[in-house]
PDB file of C-alpha atoms in Angstrom:
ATOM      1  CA  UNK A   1      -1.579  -7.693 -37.101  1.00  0.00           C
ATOM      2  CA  UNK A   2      -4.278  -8.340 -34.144  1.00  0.00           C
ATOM      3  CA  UNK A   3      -3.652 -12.184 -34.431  1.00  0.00           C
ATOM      4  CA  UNK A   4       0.594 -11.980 -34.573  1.00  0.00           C
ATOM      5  CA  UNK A   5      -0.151  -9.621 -31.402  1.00  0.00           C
ATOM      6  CA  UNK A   6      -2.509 -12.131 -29.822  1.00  0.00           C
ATOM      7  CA  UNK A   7      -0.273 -15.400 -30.232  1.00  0.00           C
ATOM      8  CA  UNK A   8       2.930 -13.429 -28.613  1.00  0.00           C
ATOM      9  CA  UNK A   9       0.374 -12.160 -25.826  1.00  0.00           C
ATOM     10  CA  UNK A  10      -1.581 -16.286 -25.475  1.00  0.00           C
ATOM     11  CA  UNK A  11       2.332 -17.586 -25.584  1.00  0.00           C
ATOM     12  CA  UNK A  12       3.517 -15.176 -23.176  1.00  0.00           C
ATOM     13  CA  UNK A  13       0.386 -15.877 -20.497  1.00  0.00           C
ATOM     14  CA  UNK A  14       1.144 -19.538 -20.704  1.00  0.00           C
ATOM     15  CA  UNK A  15       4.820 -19.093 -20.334  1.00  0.00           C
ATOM     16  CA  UNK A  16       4.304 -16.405 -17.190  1.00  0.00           C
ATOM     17  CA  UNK A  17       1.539 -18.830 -15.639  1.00  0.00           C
ATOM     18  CA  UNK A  18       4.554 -21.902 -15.596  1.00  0.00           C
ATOM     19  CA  UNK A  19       7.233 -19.309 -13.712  1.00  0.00           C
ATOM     20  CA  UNK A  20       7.957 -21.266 -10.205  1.00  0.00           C
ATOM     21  CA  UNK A  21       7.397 -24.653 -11.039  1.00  0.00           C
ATOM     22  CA  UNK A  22       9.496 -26.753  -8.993  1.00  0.00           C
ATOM     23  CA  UNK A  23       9.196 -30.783  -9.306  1.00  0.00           C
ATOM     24  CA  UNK A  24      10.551 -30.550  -5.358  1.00  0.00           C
ATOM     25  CA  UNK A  25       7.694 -28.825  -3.884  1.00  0.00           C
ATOM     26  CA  UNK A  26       5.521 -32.156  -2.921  1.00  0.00           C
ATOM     27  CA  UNK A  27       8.644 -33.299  -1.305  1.00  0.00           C
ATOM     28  CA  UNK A  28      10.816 -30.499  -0.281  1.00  0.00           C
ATOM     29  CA  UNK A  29       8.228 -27.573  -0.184  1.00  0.00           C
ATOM     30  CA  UNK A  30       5.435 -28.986   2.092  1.00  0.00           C
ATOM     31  CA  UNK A  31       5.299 -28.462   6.022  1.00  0.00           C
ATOM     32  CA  UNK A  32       5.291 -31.586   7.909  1.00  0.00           C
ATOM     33  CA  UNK A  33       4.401 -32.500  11.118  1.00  0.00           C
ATOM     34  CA  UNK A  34       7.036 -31.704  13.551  1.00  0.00           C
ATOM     35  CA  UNK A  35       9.442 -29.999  10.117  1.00  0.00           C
ATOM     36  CA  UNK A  36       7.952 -25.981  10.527  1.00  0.00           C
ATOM     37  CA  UNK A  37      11.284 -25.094   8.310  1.00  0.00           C
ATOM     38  CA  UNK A  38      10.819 -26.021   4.347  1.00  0.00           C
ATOM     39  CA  UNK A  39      12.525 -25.446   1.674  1.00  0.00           C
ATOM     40  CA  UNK A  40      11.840 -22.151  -0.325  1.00  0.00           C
ATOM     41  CA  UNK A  41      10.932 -22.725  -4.130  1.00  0.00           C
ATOM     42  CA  UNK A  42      14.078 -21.697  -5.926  1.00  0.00           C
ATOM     43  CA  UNK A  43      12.362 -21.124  -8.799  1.00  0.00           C
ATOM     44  CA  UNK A  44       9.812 -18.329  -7.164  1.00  0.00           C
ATOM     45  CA  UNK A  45      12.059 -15.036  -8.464  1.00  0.00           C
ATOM     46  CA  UNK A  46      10.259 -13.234 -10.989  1.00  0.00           C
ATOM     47  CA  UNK A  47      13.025 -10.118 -12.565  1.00  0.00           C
ATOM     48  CA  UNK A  48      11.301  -6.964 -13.924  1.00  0.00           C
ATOM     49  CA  UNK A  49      14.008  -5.087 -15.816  1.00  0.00           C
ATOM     50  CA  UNK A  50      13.527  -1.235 -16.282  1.00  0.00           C
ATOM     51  CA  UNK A  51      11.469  -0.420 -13.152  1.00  0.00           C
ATOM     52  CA  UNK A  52      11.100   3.156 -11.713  1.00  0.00           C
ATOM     53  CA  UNK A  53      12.966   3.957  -8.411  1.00  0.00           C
ATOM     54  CA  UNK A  54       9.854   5.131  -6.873  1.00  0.00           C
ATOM     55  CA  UNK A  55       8.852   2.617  -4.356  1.00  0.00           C
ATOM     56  CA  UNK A  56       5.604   4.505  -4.223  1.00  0.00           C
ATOM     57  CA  UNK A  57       4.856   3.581  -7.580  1.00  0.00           C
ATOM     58  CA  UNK A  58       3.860  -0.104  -9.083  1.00  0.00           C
ATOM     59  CA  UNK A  59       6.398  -2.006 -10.273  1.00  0.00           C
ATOM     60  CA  UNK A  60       6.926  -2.353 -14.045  1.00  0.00           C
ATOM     61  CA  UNK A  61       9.279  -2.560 -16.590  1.00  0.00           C
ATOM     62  CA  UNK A  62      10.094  -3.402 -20.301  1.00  0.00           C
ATOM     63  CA  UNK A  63      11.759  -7.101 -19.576  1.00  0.00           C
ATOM     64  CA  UNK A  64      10.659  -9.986 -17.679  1.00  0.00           C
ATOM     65  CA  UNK A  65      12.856 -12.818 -16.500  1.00  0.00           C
ATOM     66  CA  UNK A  66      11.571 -15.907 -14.590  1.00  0.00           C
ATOM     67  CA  UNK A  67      12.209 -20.032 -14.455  1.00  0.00           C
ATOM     68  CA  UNK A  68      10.523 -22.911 -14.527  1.00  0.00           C
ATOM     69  CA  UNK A  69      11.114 -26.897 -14.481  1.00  0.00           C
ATOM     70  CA  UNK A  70       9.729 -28.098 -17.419  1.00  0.00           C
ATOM     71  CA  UNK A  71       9.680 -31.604 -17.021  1.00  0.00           C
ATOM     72  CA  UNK A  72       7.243 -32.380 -14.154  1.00  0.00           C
ATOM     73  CA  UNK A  73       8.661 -36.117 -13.882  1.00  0.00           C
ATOM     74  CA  UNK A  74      12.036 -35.687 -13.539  1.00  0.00           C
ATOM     75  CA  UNK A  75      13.601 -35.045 -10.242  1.00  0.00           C
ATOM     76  CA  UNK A  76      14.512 -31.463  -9.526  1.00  0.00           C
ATOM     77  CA  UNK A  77      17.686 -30.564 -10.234  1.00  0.00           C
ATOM     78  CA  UNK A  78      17.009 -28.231  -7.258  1.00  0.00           C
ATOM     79  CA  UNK A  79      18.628 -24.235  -8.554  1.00  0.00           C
ATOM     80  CA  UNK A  80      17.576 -22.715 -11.690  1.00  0.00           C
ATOM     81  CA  UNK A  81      20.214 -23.786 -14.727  1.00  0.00           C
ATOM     82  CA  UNK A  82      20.332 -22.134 -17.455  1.00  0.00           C
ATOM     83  CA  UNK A  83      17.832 -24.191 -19.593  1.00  0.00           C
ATOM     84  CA  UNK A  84      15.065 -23.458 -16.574  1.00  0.00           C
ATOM     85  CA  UNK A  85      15.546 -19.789 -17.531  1.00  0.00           C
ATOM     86  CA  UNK A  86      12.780 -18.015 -19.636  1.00  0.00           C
ATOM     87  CA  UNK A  87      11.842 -14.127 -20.270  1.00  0.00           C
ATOM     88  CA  UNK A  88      10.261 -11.920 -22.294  1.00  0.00           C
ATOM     89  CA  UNK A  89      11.514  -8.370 -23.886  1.00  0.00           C
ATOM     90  CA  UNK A  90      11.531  -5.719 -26.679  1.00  0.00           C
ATOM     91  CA  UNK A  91      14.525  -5.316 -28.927  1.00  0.00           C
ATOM     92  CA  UNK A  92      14.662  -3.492 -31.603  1.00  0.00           C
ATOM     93  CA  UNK A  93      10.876  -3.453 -32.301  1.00  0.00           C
ATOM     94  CA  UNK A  94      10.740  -7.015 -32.048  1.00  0.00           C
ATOM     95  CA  UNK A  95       9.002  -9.057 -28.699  1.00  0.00           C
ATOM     96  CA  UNK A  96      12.060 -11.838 -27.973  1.00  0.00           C
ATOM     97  CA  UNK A  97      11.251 -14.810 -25.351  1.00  0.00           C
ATOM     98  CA  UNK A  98      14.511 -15.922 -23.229  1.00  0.00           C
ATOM     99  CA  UNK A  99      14.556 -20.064 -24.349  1.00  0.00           C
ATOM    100  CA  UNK A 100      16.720 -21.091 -21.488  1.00  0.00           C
ATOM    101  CA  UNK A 101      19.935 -22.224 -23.029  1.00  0.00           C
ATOM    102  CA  UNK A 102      19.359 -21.404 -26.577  1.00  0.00           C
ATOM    103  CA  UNK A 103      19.034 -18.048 -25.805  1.00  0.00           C
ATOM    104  CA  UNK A 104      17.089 -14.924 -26.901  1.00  0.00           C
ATOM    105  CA  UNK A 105      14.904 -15.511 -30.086  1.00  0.00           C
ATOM    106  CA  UNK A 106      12.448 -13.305 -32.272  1.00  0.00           C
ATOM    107  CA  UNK A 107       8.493 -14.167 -31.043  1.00  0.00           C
ATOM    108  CA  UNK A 108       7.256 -11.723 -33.780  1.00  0.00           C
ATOM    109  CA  UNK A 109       7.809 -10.943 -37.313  1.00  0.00           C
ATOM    110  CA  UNK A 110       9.558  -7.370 -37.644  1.00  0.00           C
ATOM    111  CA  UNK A 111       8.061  -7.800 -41.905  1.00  0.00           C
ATOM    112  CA  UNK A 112       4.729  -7.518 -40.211  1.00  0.00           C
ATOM    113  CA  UNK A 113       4.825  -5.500 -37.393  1.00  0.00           C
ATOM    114  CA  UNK A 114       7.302  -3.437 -35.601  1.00  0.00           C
ATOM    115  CA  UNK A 115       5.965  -3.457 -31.546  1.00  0.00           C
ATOM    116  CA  UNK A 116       6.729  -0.431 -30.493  1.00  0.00           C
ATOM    117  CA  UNK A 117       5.864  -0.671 -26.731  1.00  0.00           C
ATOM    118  CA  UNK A 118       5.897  -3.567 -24.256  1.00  0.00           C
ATOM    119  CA  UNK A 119       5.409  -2.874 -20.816  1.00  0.00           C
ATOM    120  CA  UNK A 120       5.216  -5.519 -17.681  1.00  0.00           C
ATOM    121  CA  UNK A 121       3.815  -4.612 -14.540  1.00  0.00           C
ATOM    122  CA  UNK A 122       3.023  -6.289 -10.874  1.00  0.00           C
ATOM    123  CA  UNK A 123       1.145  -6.302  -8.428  1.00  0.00           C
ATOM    124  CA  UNK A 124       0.443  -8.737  -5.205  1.00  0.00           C
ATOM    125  CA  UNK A 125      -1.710  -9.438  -2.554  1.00  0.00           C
ATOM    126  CA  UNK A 126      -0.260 -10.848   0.857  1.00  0.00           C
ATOM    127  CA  UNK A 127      -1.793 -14.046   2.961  1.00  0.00           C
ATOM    128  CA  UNK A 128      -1.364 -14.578   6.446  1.00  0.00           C
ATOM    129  CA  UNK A 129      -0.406 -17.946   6.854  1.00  0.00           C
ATOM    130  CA  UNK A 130       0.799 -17.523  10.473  1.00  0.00           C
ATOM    131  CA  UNK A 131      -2.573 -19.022  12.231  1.00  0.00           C
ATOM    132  CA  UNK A 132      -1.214 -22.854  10.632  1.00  0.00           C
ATOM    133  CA  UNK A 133       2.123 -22.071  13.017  1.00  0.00           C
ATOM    134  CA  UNK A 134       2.548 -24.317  15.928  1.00  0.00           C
ATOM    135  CA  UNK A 135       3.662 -21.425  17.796  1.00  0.00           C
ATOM    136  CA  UNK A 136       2.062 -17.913  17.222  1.00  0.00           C
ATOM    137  CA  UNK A 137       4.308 -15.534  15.988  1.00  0.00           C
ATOM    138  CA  UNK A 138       5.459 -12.671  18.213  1.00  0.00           C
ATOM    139  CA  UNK A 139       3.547  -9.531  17.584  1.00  0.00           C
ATOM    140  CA  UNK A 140       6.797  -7.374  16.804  1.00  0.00           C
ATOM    141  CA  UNK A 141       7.864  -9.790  14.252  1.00  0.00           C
ATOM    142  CA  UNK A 142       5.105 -10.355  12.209  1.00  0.00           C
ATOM    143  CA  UNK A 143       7.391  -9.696   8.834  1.00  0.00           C
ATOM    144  CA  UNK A 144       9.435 -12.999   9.459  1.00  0.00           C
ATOM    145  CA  UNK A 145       5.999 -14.868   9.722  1.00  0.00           C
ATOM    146  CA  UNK A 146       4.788 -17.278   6.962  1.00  0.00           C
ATOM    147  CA  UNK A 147       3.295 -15.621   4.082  1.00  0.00           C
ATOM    148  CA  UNK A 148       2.072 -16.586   0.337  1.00  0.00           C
ATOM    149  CA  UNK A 149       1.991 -13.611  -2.022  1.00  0.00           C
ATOM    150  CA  UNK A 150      -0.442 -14.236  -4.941  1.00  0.00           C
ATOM    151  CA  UNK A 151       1.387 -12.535  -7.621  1.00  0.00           C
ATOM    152  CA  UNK A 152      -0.025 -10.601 -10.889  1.00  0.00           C
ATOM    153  CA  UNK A 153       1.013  -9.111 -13.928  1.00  0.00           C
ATOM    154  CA  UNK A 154      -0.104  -7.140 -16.433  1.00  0.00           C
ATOM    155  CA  UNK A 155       0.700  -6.901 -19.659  1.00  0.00           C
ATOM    156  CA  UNK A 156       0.774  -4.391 -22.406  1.00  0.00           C
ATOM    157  CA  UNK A 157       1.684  -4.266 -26.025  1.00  0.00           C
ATOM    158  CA  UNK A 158       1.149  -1.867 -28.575  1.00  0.00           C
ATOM    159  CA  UNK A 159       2.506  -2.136 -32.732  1.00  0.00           C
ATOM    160  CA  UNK A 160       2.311  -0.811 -35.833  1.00  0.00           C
ATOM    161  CA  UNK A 161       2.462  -2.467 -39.250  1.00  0.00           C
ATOM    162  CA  UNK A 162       5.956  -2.154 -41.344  1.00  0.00           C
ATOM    163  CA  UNK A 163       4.080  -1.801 -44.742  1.00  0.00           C
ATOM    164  CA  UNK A 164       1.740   1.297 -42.914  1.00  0.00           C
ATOM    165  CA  UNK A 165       2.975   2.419 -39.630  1.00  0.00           C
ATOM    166  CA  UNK A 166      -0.353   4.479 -39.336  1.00  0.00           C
ATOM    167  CA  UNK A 167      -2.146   1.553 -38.743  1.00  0.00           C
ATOM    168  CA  UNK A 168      -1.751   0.604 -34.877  1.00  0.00           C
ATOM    169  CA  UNK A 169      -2.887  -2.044 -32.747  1.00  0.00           C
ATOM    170  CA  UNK A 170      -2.552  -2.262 -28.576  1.00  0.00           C
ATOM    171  CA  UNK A 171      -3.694  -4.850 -26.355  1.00  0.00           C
ATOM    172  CA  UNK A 172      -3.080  -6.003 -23.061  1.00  0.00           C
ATOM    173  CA  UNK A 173      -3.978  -8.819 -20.562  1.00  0.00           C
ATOM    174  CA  UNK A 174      -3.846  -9.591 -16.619  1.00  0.00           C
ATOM    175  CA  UNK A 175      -2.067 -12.894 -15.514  1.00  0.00           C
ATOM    176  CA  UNK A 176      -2.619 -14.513 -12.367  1.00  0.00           C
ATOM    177  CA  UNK A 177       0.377 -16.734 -11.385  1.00  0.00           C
ATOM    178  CA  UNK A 178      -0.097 -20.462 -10.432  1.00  0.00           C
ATOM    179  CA  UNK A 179       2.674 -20.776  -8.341  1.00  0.00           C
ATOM    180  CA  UNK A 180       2.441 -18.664  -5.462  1.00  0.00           C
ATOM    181  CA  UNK A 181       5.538 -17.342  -3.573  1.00  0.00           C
ATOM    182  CA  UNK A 182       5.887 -17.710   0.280  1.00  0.00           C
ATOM    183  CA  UNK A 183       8.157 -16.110   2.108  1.00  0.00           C
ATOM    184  CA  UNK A 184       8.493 -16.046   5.722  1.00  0.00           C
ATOM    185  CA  UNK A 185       8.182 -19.238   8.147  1.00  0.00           C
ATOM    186  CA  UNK A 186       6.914 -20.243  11.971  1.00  0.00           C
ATOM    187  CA  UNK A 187       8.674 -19.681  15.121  1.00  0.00           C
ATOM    188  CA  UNK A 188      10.751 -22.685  15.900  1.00  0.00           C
TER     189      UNK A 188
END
C-alpha cells in the first residue's frame, strides 16, 4: 500500500515540476536589449479545482490541471493543445492523471487501495524584478511591475486497503515548481 501511494505521489512531483515548460521561452520569453515587452509563457496557468471562496484562506483543492511541452526540441506550437494538457484528481477512490489527449486514466489500483482523500494546495512567494527595468516603475503602480512568483504545492494523500479498510496509509510531499511564473512588465 505505502509503495502504490509513493509511485502516484514520485509520478505526480515529476509531472507538477514539468507544468510551464515552453520550448519558446529562450526565444520569445527573454528581455532583450531595447524589447522591455516579452511574451508571457502560455503554459504558466496552474487550475486548482474545488478551492474555498475565502480569499483569506490558502488555496487548495481536490483537482489539479496544468500543461507542459513535452518535446524540448520541437518548436513551440505556442498555446496549450490538448495533448500539452495534464492533471491530477480523485474519482471514485481512484487518483486519475489528465494524459493530454488520451484523456483521464486510473494512476492507482482500486483492488489494492481505495484513496480516500487527495488534497492540492499552493502557496507563492513574490520577486521584485522591477530594479532590471530601464525605467523605474511609478510608485502608485507597482502591481503592473515585473514580477516572478515562485510557486509551491503541497500535496496530500491518504488510503485504505480494499481487502481491510482498517488499515490506512497518508502521506504527503511539498513541490517546488521549476518554471516560475512572471507576471507584470517595465514601463515602456
Amino acid at each position: 500500500m505505502q509503495q502504490d501511494l509513493g509511485a502516484a505521489l514520485s509520478y505526480m512531483t515529476r509531472e507538477l515540476r514539468r507544468a510551464g515548460q515552453w520550448n519558446g521561452a529562450a526565444n520569445q520569453g527573454i528581455w532583450t536589449n531595447g524589447n522591455t515587452a516579452v511574451q508571457g509563457n502560455p503554459f504558466q496557468d496552474i487550475t486548482i479545482i474545488g478551492t474555498s471562496s475565502d480569499p483569506k484562506q490558502p488555496e487548495s483543492g481536490h483537482e489539479i490541471r496544468f500543461s507542459y511541452e513535452e518535446d524540448q526540441a520541437a518548436p513551440s506550437t505556442g498555446t496549450p493543445q490538448s495533448k500539452h494538457r495534464h492533471g491530477f484528481r480523485l474519482e471514485g477512490g481512484q487518483l486519475k492523471a489528465l494524459l493530454g489527449a488520451a484523456g483521464w486514466q486510473a494512476i492507482t489500483n482500486l483492488e489494492a487501495i481505495t484513496v480516500t482523500r487527495f488534497n492540492v494546495g499552493s502557496r507563492q512567494e513574490s520577486l521584485d524584478l522591477s530594479k532590471y527595468c530601464e525605467k523605474p516603475c511609478p510608485t502608485n503602480e507597482i502591481s503592473t511591475c515585473p514580477s516572478q512568483q515562485l510557486r509551491h504545492f503541497d500535496i496530500a494523500i491518504a488510503a485504505q486497503s480494499t481487502a481491510n479498510p482498517r488499515v490506512e496509509r497518508h502521506i504527503q510531499t511539498s513541490v517546488r515548481m521549476l518554471n516560475d511564473k512572471i507576471v507584470g512588465q517595465c514601463p515602456k
